[in-house]
mmCIF file of C-alpha atoms in Angstrom:
data_model
loop_
_atom_site.group_PDB
_atom_site.id
_atom_site.type_symbol
_atom_site.label_atom_id
_atom_site.label_comp_id
_atom_site.label_asym_id
_atom_site.label_seq_id
_atom_site.Cartn_x
_atom_site.Cartn_y
_atom_site.Cartn_z
ATOM 1 C CA UNK A 1 -53.428 -47.101 30.806
ATOM 2 C CA UNK A 2 -50.044 -46.836 32.476
ATOM 3 C CA UNK A 3 -48.067 -49.860 33.548
ATOM 4 C CA UNK A 4 -47.673 -50.416 37.272
ATOM 5 C CA UNK A 5 -44.221 -51.234 38.663
ATOM 6 C CA UNK A 6 -45.595 -54.390 40.284
ATOM 7 C CA UNK A 7 -46.553 -55.933 36.943
ATOM 8 C CA UNK A 8 -44.019 -57.804 34.871
ATOM 9 C CA UNK A 9 -43.594 -57.833 31.115
ATOM 10 C CA UNK A 10 -45.094 -61.306 31.111
ATOM 11 C CA UNK A 11 -48.216 -59.934 32.809
ATOM 12 C CA UNK A 12 -48.527 -57.286 30.143
ATOM 13 C CA UNK A 13 -48.285 -59.965 27.485
ATOM 14 C CA UNK A 14 -51.094 -61.959 29.047
ATOM 15 C CA UNK A 15 -53.244 -58.847 28.977
ATOM 16 C CA UNK A 16 -52.353 -58.460 25.318
ATOM 17 C CA UNK A 17 -53.585 -61.974 24.711
ATOM 18 C CA UNK A 18 -57.092 -60.777 25.570
ATOM 19 C CA UNK A 19 -57.463 -59.340 22.105
ATOM 20 C CA UNK A 20 -57.174 -62.842 20.686
ATOM 21 C CA UNK A 21 -59.303 -64.633 23.260
ATOM 22 C CA UNK A 22 -62.045 -62.301 24.483
ATOM 23 C CA UNK A 23 -64.860 -64.071 22.635
ATOM 24 C CA UNK A 24 -67.735 -65.749 24.440
ATOM 25 C CA UNK A 25 -70.937 -67.637 23.774
ATOM 26 C CA UNK A 26 -72.863 -64.541 24.837
ATOM 27 C CA UNK A 27 -73.811 -61.956 22.208
ATOM 28 C CA UNK A 28 -74.441 -58.244 22.546
ATOM 29 C CA UNK A 29 -76.567 -55.967 20.449
ATOM 30 C CA UNK A 30 -74.272 -52.943 20.163
ATOM 31 C CA UNK A 31 -77.077 -50.414 20.376
ATOM 32 C CA UNK A 32 -78.574 -51.763 23.566
ATOM 33 C CA UNK A 33 -75.876 -53.403 25.619
ATOM 34 C CA UNK A 34 -77.939 -56.575 26.012
ATOM 35 C CA UNK A 35 -77.345 -60.100 24.850
ATOM 36 C CA UNK A 36 -78.904 -61.105 21.553
ATOM 37 C CA UNK A 37 -82.051 -63.198 21.323
ATOM 38 C CA UNK A 38 -80.292 -66.262 19.928
ATOM 39 C CA UNK A 39 -77.541 -66.641 22.502
ATOM 40 C CA UNK A 40 -77.452 -66.577 26.272
ATOM 41 C CA UNK A 41 -74.507 -65.972 28.535
ATOM 42 C CA UNK A 42 -73.616 -69.631 28.908
ATOM 43 C CA UNK A 43 -70.152 -68.700 30.142
ATOM 44 C CA UNK A 44 -71.675 -67.260 33.320
ATOM 45 C CA UNK A 45 -70.349 -68.822 36.515
ATOM 46 C CA UNK A 46 -72.677 -70.460 39.043
ATOM 47 C CA UNK A 47 -71.883 -69.066 42.521
ATOM 48 C CA UNK A 48 -74.010 -71.745 44.214
ATOM 49 C CA UNK A 49 -71.028 -74.084 43.854
ATOM 50 C CA UNK A 50 -68.994 -71.862 46.195
ATOM 51 C CA UNK A 51 -69.194 -72.519 49.916
ATOM 52 C CA UNK A 52 -69.142 -69.626 52.351
ATOM 53 C CA UNK A 53 -65.900 -69.243 54.281
ATOM 54 C CA UNK A 54 -66.908 -68.680 57.917
ATOM 55 C CA UNK A 55 -63.591 -67.119 58.886
ATOM 56 C CA UNK A 56 -63.702 -64.585 56.051
ATOM 57 C CA UNK A 57 -67.425 -63.938 56.520
ATOM 58 C CA UNK A 58 -66.734 -63.087 60.181
ATOM 59 C CA UNK A 59 -64.695 -60.107 58.941
ATOM 60 C CA UNK A 60 -67.806 -58.388 57.542
ATOM 61 C CA UNK A 61 -69.357 -55.328 59.157
ATOM 62 C CA UNK A 62 -72.342 -56.411 61.234
ATOM 63 C CA UNK A 63 -74.870 -54.395 59.245
ATOM 64 C CA UNK A 64 -73.897 -56.110 55.979
ATOM 65 C CA UNK A 65 -73.749 -59.566 57.527
ATOM 66 C CA UNK A 66 -77.201 -59.008 59.040
ATOM 67 C CA UNK A 67 -78.861 -57.896 55.794
ATOM 68 C CA UNK A 68 -77.390 -60.870 53.892
ATOM 69 C CA UNK A 69 -76.804 -58.998 50.653
ATOM 70 C CA UNK A 70 -73.960 -57.046 49.090
ATOM 71 C CA UNK A 71 -75.228 -54.071 47.092
ATOM 72 C CA UNK A 72 -73.127 -53.618 43.974
ATOM 73 C CA UNK A 73 -72.952 -50.699 41.536
ATOM 74 C CA UNK A 74 -72.051 -51.681 37.960
ATOM 75 C CA UNK A 75 -72.423 -50.098 34.529
ATOM 76 C CA UNK A 76 -74.006 -53.078 32.773
ATOM 77 C CA UNK A 77 -73.272 -51.927 29.216
ATOM 78 C CA UNK A 78 -69.643 -52.967 28.883
ATOM 79 C CA UNK A 79 -69.577 -56.497 27.504
ATOM 80 C CA UNK A 80 -68.007 -58.895 28.229
ATOM 81 C CA UNK A 81 -67.192 -57.384 31.643
ATOM 82 C CA UNK A 82 -70.774 -56.566 32.617
ATOM 83 C CA UNK A 83 -73.926 -56.469 30.484
ATOM 84 C CA UNK A 84 -77.555 -57.601 30.455
ATOM 85 C CA UNK A 85 -78.504 -61.142 29.430
ATOM 86 C CA UNK A 86 -81.168 -62.201 26.918
ATOM 87 C CA UNK A 87 -83.939 -61.909 29.509
ATOM 88 C CA UNK A 88 -83.434 -58.143 29.509
ATOM 89 C CA UNK A 89 -82.794 -57.913 33.241
ATOM 90 C CA UNK A 90 -80.063 -60.268 34.474
ATOM 91 C CA UNK A 91 -76.520 -58.832 34.711
ATOM 92 C CA UNK A 92 -73.829 -61.163 33.353
ATOM 93 C CA UNK A 93 -70.150 -60.959 32.464
ATOM 94 C CA UNK A 94 -66.770 -61.695 34.017
ATOM 95 C CA UNK A 95 -67.115 -58.861 36.539
ATOM 96 C CA UNK A 96 -70.589 -60.044 37.529
ATOM 97 C CA UNK A 97 -69.348 -63.595 38.005
ATOM 98 C CA UNK A 98 -66.448 -62.254 40.056
ATOM 99 C CA UNK A 99 -68.616 -60.261 42.459
ATOM 100 C CA UNK A 100 -71.142 -63.100 42.743
ATOM 101 C CA UNK A 101 -68.273 -65.394 43.742
ATOM 102 C CA UNK A 102 -66.948 -62.858 46.261
ATOM 103 C CA UNK A 103 -70.397 -62.541 47.790
ATOM 104 C CA UNK A 104 -70.732 -66.330 47.993
ATOM 105 C CA UNK A 105 -67.438 -66.628 49.907
ATOM 106 C CA UNK A 106 -68.785 -64.001 52.312
ATOM 107 C CA UNK A 107 -72.039 -65.900 52.772
ATOM 108 C CA UNK A 108 -73.957 -63.135 51.000
ATOM 109 C CA UNK A 109 -75.968 -62.673 47.825
ATOM 110 C CA UNK A 110 -74.807 -59.979 45.419
ATOM 111 C CA UNK A 111 -77.462 -57.411 44.518
ATOM 112 C CA UNK A 112 -76.082 -55.951 41.281
ATOM 113 C CA UNK A 113 -77.659 -52.611 40.371
ATOM 114 C CA UNK A 114 -77.165 -50.935 37.015
ATOM 115 C CA UNK A 115 -75.591 -47.499 37.356
ATOM 116 C CA UNK A 116 -73.917 -44.834 35.239
ATOM 117 C CA UNK A 117 -70.179 -45.511 35.217
ATOM 118 C CA UNK A 118 -69.157 -42.098 36.539
ATOM 119 C CA UNK A 119 -71.755 -42.235 39.305
ATOM 120 C CA UNK A 120 -70.582 -45.456 40.947
ATOM 121 C CA UNK A 121 -67.498 -44.400 42.909
ATOM 122 C CA UNK A 122 -69.165 -41.302 44.423
ATOM 123 C CA UNK A 123 -72.010 -43.546 45.676
ATOM 124 C CA UNK A 124 -69.825 -46.202 47.322
ATOM 125 C CA UNK A 125 -70.561 -46.426 51.023
ATOM 126 C CA UNK A 126 -73.959 -44.783 50.668
ATOM 127 C CA UNK A 127 -75.981 -46.287 47.829
ATOM 128 C CA UNK A 128 -73.653 -49.221 47.113
ATOM 129 C CA UNK A 129 -71.502 -51.372 49.393
ATOM 130 C CA UNK A 130 -69.037 -52.027 46.564
ATOM 131 C CA UNK A 131 -68.551 -51.250 42.896
ATOM 132 C CA UNK A 132 -67.280 -53.437 40.075
ATOM 133 C CA UNK A 133 -67.238 -52.125 36.530
ATOM 134 C CA UNK A 134 -63.869 -52.774 34.861
ATOM 135 C CA UNK A 135 -62.448 -49.945 36.980
ATOM 136 C CA UNK A 136 -58.783 -49.389 36.182
ATOM 137 C CA UNK A 137 -56.927 -48.641 39.408
ATOM 138 C CA UNK A 138 -55.484 -45.133 39.312
ATOM 139 C CA UNK A 139 -54.105 -42.773 41.931
ATOM 140 C CA UNK A 140 -57.018 -40.427 41.252
ATOM 141 C CA UNK A 141 -59.548 -43.159 42.034
ATOM 142 C CA UNK A 142 -57.734 -44.470 45.117
ATOM 143 C CA UNK A 143 -57.784 -40.903 46.434
ATOM 144 C CA UNK A 144 -61.575 -41.297 46.599
ATOM 145 C CA UNK A 145 -62.043 -44.963 47.512
ATOM 146 C CA UNK A 146 -60.282 -48.235 48.278
ATOM 147 C CA UNK A 147 -59.608 -50.459 45.266
ATOM 148 C CA UNK A 148 -58.663 -54.140 45.406
ATOM 149 C CA UNK A 149 -56.989 -55.643 42.332
ATOM 150 C CA UNK A 150 -58.172 -58.857 40.680
ATOM 151 C CA UNK A 151 -57.197 -58.822 36.959
ATOM 152 C CA UNK A 152 -55.287 -56.796 34.371
ATOM 153 C CA UNK A 153 -56.158 -55.372 30.954
ATOM 154 C CA UNK A 154 -54.812 -52.903 28.422
ATOM 155 C CA UNK A 155 -56.397 -50.345 26.084
ATOM 156 C CA UNK A 156 -56.887 -50.687 22.321
ATOM 157 C CA UNK A 157 -58.386 -48.768 19.429
ATOM 158 C CA UNK A 158 -61.019 -50.185 17.137
ATOM 159 C CA UNK A 159 -62.038 -49.003 13.661
ATOM 160 C CA UNK A 160 -64.660 -49.913 11.102
ATOM 161 C CA UNK A 161 -63.695 -52.858 8.898
ATOM 162 C CA UNK A 162 -60.830 -52.047 6.532
ATOM 163 C CA UNK A 163 -60.274 -48.715 8.311
ATOM 164 C CA UNK A 164 -62.097 -46.616 5.667
ATOM 165 C CA UNK A 165 -61.115 -43.321 7.329
ATOM 166 C CA UNK A 166 -57.422 -44.204 7.400
ATOM 167 C CA UNK A 167 -57.184 -43.797 11.175
ATOM 168 C CA UNK A 168 -53.613 -43.811 12.476
ATOM 169 C CA UNK A 169 -53.300 -44.787 16.168
ATOM 170 C CA UNK A 170 -49.846 -43.205 16.206
ATOM 171 C CA UNK A 171 -51.206 -39.808 15.115
ATOM 172 C CA UNK A 172 -54.474 -38.932 16.831
ATOM 173 C CA UNK A 173 -54.633 -35.256 15.894
ATOM 174 C CA UNK A 174 -57.359 -34.568 13.344
ATOM 175 C CA UNK A 175 -59.309 -37.720 14.289
ATOM 176 C CA UNK A 176 -62.802 -38.224 15.698
ATOM 177 C CA UNK A 177 -62.713 -40.908 18.394
ATOM 178 C CA UNK A 178 -65.573 -42.306 20.480
ATOM 179 C CA UNK A 179 -65.174 -43.311 24.100
ATOM 180 C CA UNK A 180 -67.325 -44.126 27.115
ATOM 181 C CA UNK A 181 -67.397 -41.184 29.469
ATOM 182 C CA UNK A 182 -65.191 -41.158 32.586
ATOM 183 C CA UNK A 183 -63.169 -44.225 31.591
ATOM 184 C CA UNK A 184 -59.383 -44.241 31.704
ATOM 185 C CA UNK A 185 -59.469 -43.998 27.904
ATOM 186 C CA UNK A 186 -61.559 -40.817 28.186
ATOM 187 C CA UNK A 187 -58.862 -39.337 30.407
ATOM 188 C CA UNK A 188 -56.103 -40.323 27.980
ATOM 189 C CA UNK A 189 -57.906 -38.867 24.969
ATOM 190 C CA UNK A 190 -58.618 -35.654 26.852
ATOM 191 C CA UNK A 191 -54.884 -35.259 27.461
ATOM 192 C CA UNK A 192 -54.126 -36.135 23.834
ATOM 193 C CA UNK A 193 -56.611 -33.510 22.605
ATOM 194 C CA UNK A 194 -54.881 -30.882 24.718
ATOM 195 C CA UNK A 195 -51.519 -31.916 23.301
ATOM 196 C CA UNK A 196 -52.844 -31.494 19.745
ATOM 197 C CA UNK A 197 -54.088 -28.023 20.631
ATOM 198 C CA UNK A 198 -50.852 -27.014 22.374
ATOM 199 C CA UNK A 199 -48.788 -28.181 19.400
ATOM 200 C CA UNK A 200 -50.938 -26.335 16.866
ATOM 201 C CA UNK A 201 -52.041 -29.561 15.171
ATOM 202 C CA UNK A 202 -55.481 -30.378 13.794
ATOM 203 C CA UNK A 203 -57.915 -30.806 16.697
ATOM 204 C CA UNK A 204 -58.678 -34.229 18.131
ATOM 205 C CA UNK A 205 -62.429 -34.565 18.614
ATOM 206 C CA UNK A 206 -63.340 -36.813 21.535
ATOM 207 C CA UNK A 207 -66.976 -37.922 21.347
ATOM 208 C CA UNK A 208 -68.234 -39.214 24.693
ATOM 209 C CA UNK A 209 -71.128 -41.624 25.231
ATOM 210 C CA UNK A 210 -72.745 -42.928 28.402
ATOM 211 C CA UNK A 211 -72.455 -46.552 27.257
ATOM 212 C CA UNK A 212 -69.860 -48.514 25.320
ATOM 213 C CA UNK A 213 -72.692 -49.998 23.263
ATOM 214 C CA UNK A 214 -73.403 -46.518 21.895
ATOM 215 C CA UNK A 215 -69.723 -46.046 21.069
ATOM 216 C CA UNK A 216 -69.661 -49.260 19.053
ATOM 217 C CA UNK A 217 -72.945 -48.476 17.300
ATOM 218 C CA UNK A 218 -71.765 -45.047 16.194
ATOM 219 C CA UNK A 219 -68.448 -46.441 14.982
ATOM 220 C CA UNK A 220 -70.242 -49.001 12.817
ATOM 221 C CA UNK A 221 -72.646 -46.278 11.691
ATOM 222 C CA UNK A 222 -69.815 -44.133 10.351
ATOM 223 C CA UNK A 223 -70.047 -41.280 12.848
ATOM 224 C CA UNK A 224 -66.606 -42.014 14.306
ATOM 225 C CA UNK A 225 -63.204 -42.779 12.850
ATOM 226 C CA UNK A 226 -62.247 -44.956 15.815
ATOM 227 C CA UNK A 227 -63.244 -46.120 19.271
ATOM 228 C CA UNK A 228 -61.017 -46.581 22.310
ATOM 229 C CA UNK A 229 -61.730 -49.018 25.144
ATOM 230 C CA UNK A 230 -60.235 -51.737 27.321
ATOM 231 C CA UNK A 231 -58.686 -54.444 25.160
ATOM 232 C CA UNK A 232 -61.243 -57.168 26.016
ATOM 233 C CA UNK A 233 -64.092 -54.779 25.266
ATOM 234 C CA UNK A 234 -62.651 -53.795 21.873
ATOM 235 C CA UNK A 235 -62.034 -57.460 21.032
ATOM 236 C CA UNK A 236 -65.579 -58.330 22.062
ATOM 237 C CA UNK A 237 -66.928 -55.591 19.768
ATOM 238 C CA UNK A 238 -65.041 -57.204 16.888
ATOM 239 C CA UNK A 239 -66.576 -60.597 17.607
ATOM 240 C CA UNK A 240 -70.106 -59.368 18.262
ATOM 241 C CA UNK A 241 -70.310 -57.164 15.144
ATOM 242 C CA UNK A 242 -69.192 -60.091 12.938
ATOM 243 C CA UNK A 243 -66.147 -58.205 11.779
ATOM 244 C CA UNK A 244 -67.742 -54.787 11.176
ATOM 245 C CA UNK A 245 -65.228 -53.560 13.745
ATOM 246 C CA UNK A 246 -61.539 -54.488 13.744
ATOM 247 C CA UNK A 247 -58.718 -53.734 16.149
ATOM 248 C CA UNK A 248 -55.866 -51.474 15.125
ATOM 249 C CA UNK A 249 -52.483 -50.748 16.684
ATOM 250 C CA UNK A 250 -50.905 -52.286 19.745
ATOM 251 C CA UNK A 251 -52.498 -52.851 23.137
ATOM 252 C CA UNK A 252 -51.282 -50.114 25.453
ATOM 253 C CA UNK A 253 -49.704 -50.735 28.845
ATOM 254 C CA UNK A 254 -51.487 -53.150 31.153
ATOM 255 C CA UNK A 255 -53.003 -51.990 34.437
ATOM 256 C CA UNK A 256 -55.163 -53.694 37.063
ATOM 257 C CA UNK A 257 -58.924 -53.689 37.502
ATOM 258 C CA UNK A 258 -60.143 -53.122 41.058
ATOM 259 C CA UNK A 259 -63.255 -53.707 43.153
ATOM 260 C CA UNK A 260 -64.219 -50.443 44.855
ATOM 261 C CA UNK A 261 -64.965 -50.152 48.589
ATOM 262 C CA UNK A 262 -65.404 -47.053 50.746
ATOM 263 C CA UNK A 263 -62.170 -45.732 52.261
ATOM 264 C CA UNK A 264 -63.621 -45.576 55.759
ATOM 265 C CA UNK A 265 -64.932 -49.155 55.686
ATOM 266 C CA UNK A 266 -61.898 -51.136 56.804
ATOM 267 C CA UNK A 267 -63.912 -54.230 57.732
ATOM 268 C CA UNK A 268 -65.589 -54.604 54.354
ATOM 269 C CA UNK A 269 -62.354 -53.774 52.542
ATOM 270 C CA UNK A 270 -60.465 -56.532 54.345
ATOM 271 C CA UNK A 271 -63.321 -59.006 53.902
ATOM 272 C CA UNK A 272 -63.537 -58.413 50.138
ATOM 273 C CA UNK A 273 -59.748 -58.565 49.845
ATOM 274 C CA UNK A 274 -59.638 -61.898 51.698
ATOM 275 C CA UNK A 275 -62.495 -63.313 49.612
ATOM 276 C CA UNK A 276 -60.767 -62.317 46.380
ATOM 277 C CA UNK A 277 -57.500 -63.852 47.527
ATOM 278 C CA UNK A 278 -59.259 -67.116 48.324
ATOM 279 C CA UNK A 279 -60.813 -67.156 44.839
ATOM 280 C CA UNK A 280 -57.408 -66.468 43.308
ATOM 281 C CA UNK A 281 -55.649 -69.151 45.342
ATOM 282 C CA UNK A 282 -58.181 -71.918 44.673
ATOM 283 C CA UNK A 283 -58.369 -71.169 40.946
ATOM 284 C CA UNK A 284 -61.994 -70.043 40.914
ATOM 285 C CA UNK A 285 -61.241 -66.581 39.556
ATOM 286 C CA UNK A 286 -59.124 -68.014 36.751
ATOM 287 C CA UNK A 287 -61.999 -70.373 35.936
ATOM 288 C CA UNK A 288 -64.398 -67.431 35.750
ATOM 289 C CA UNK A 289 -62.235 -65.453 33.336
ATOM 290 C CA UNK A 290 -61.421 -68.521 31.245
ATOM 291 C CA UNK A 291 -65.160 -69.068 30.865
ATOM 292 C CA UNK A 292 -65.319 -65.698 29.128
ATOM 293 C CA UNK A 293 -62.334 -66.473 26.920
ATOM 294 C CA UNK A 294 -59.884 -64.365 28.958
ATOM 295 C CA UNK A 295 -57.089 -66.547 30.293
ATOM 296 C CA UNK A 296 -53.958 -65.555 32.170
ATOM 297 C CA UNK A 297 -55.209 -62.146 33.299
ATOM 298 C CA UNK A 298 -55.931 -62.850 36.973
ATOM 299 C CA UNK A 299 -53.425 -61.296 39.394
ATOM 300 C CA UNK A 300 -51.461 -63.416 41.879
ATOM 301 C CA UNK A 301 -52.332 -61.150 44.797
ATOM 302 C CA UNK A 302 -55.465 -59.188 45.615
ATOM 303 C CA UNK A 303 -53.654 -55.964 46.434
ATOM 304 C CA UNK A 304 -55.177 -52.933 48.142
ATOM 305 C CA UNK A 305 -54.596 -49.627 46.343
ATOM 306 C CA UNK A 306 -51.509 -50.587 44.298
ATOM 307 C CA UNK A 307 -49.664 -47.410 43.313
ATOM 308 C CA UNK A 308 -49.332 -46.348 39.675
#
């Protein structure tokens, strides 16, 4: 991730703190992306406590207000941002709580639908009203859709316990690194692999998986030297594998997550932006993230398409 000019050094430090605090009462089986049988997502926020804001709800497009639901695309295999609870069907996580709260402010019910990460943005405005899936805001993504900021995170490598392969995060050439496809970390590793090739160094092998759970499983299984993901996701892998994974190196530059809305849907964009700002101002969003062990990461302003 690349730091945005609007974020201060203090903001970056709060994102760094995620690596120490991103543990939750929910558990994930790395191979399946679901919560374990002996723990439920007790950190999950109850949106029924949130009252609809009539003024903000009036900003909605008529067709969405009339149907009463907000269809949401999310890749529910990226704990603790979004994953499936112990019942095998209910999406939970800090992103899920966030969009449920947004929907509640709008007087709607969120209909969260599991989707492949790289298929969400292209389907916004047709299959989904909005998308939320730990999307880092980038110029490339805002060229395709509107993105409204709500929290910040960095990127961090993870390795098997005791780093048996001697992975060096400062020298990626010659390594085999797992990553979820189409994430910002995938983009960074693709560029790094090209640099290794251009410089005549040993090749960097980037192994891509559809789910982060598969990345973690293959790291623990010895098929990878390292994994690369958002800092809260890497920290969560450490906690949920009981130390079979450990973090390595520094957290890279902080950047914001954004809720995705279609570019041509000004009404829904403004309604979601206003709902997020209300949740920021009244402390609800901070409460949601604190419930998942991630404090101090909520932005002060729900900003539309902040530039890189």
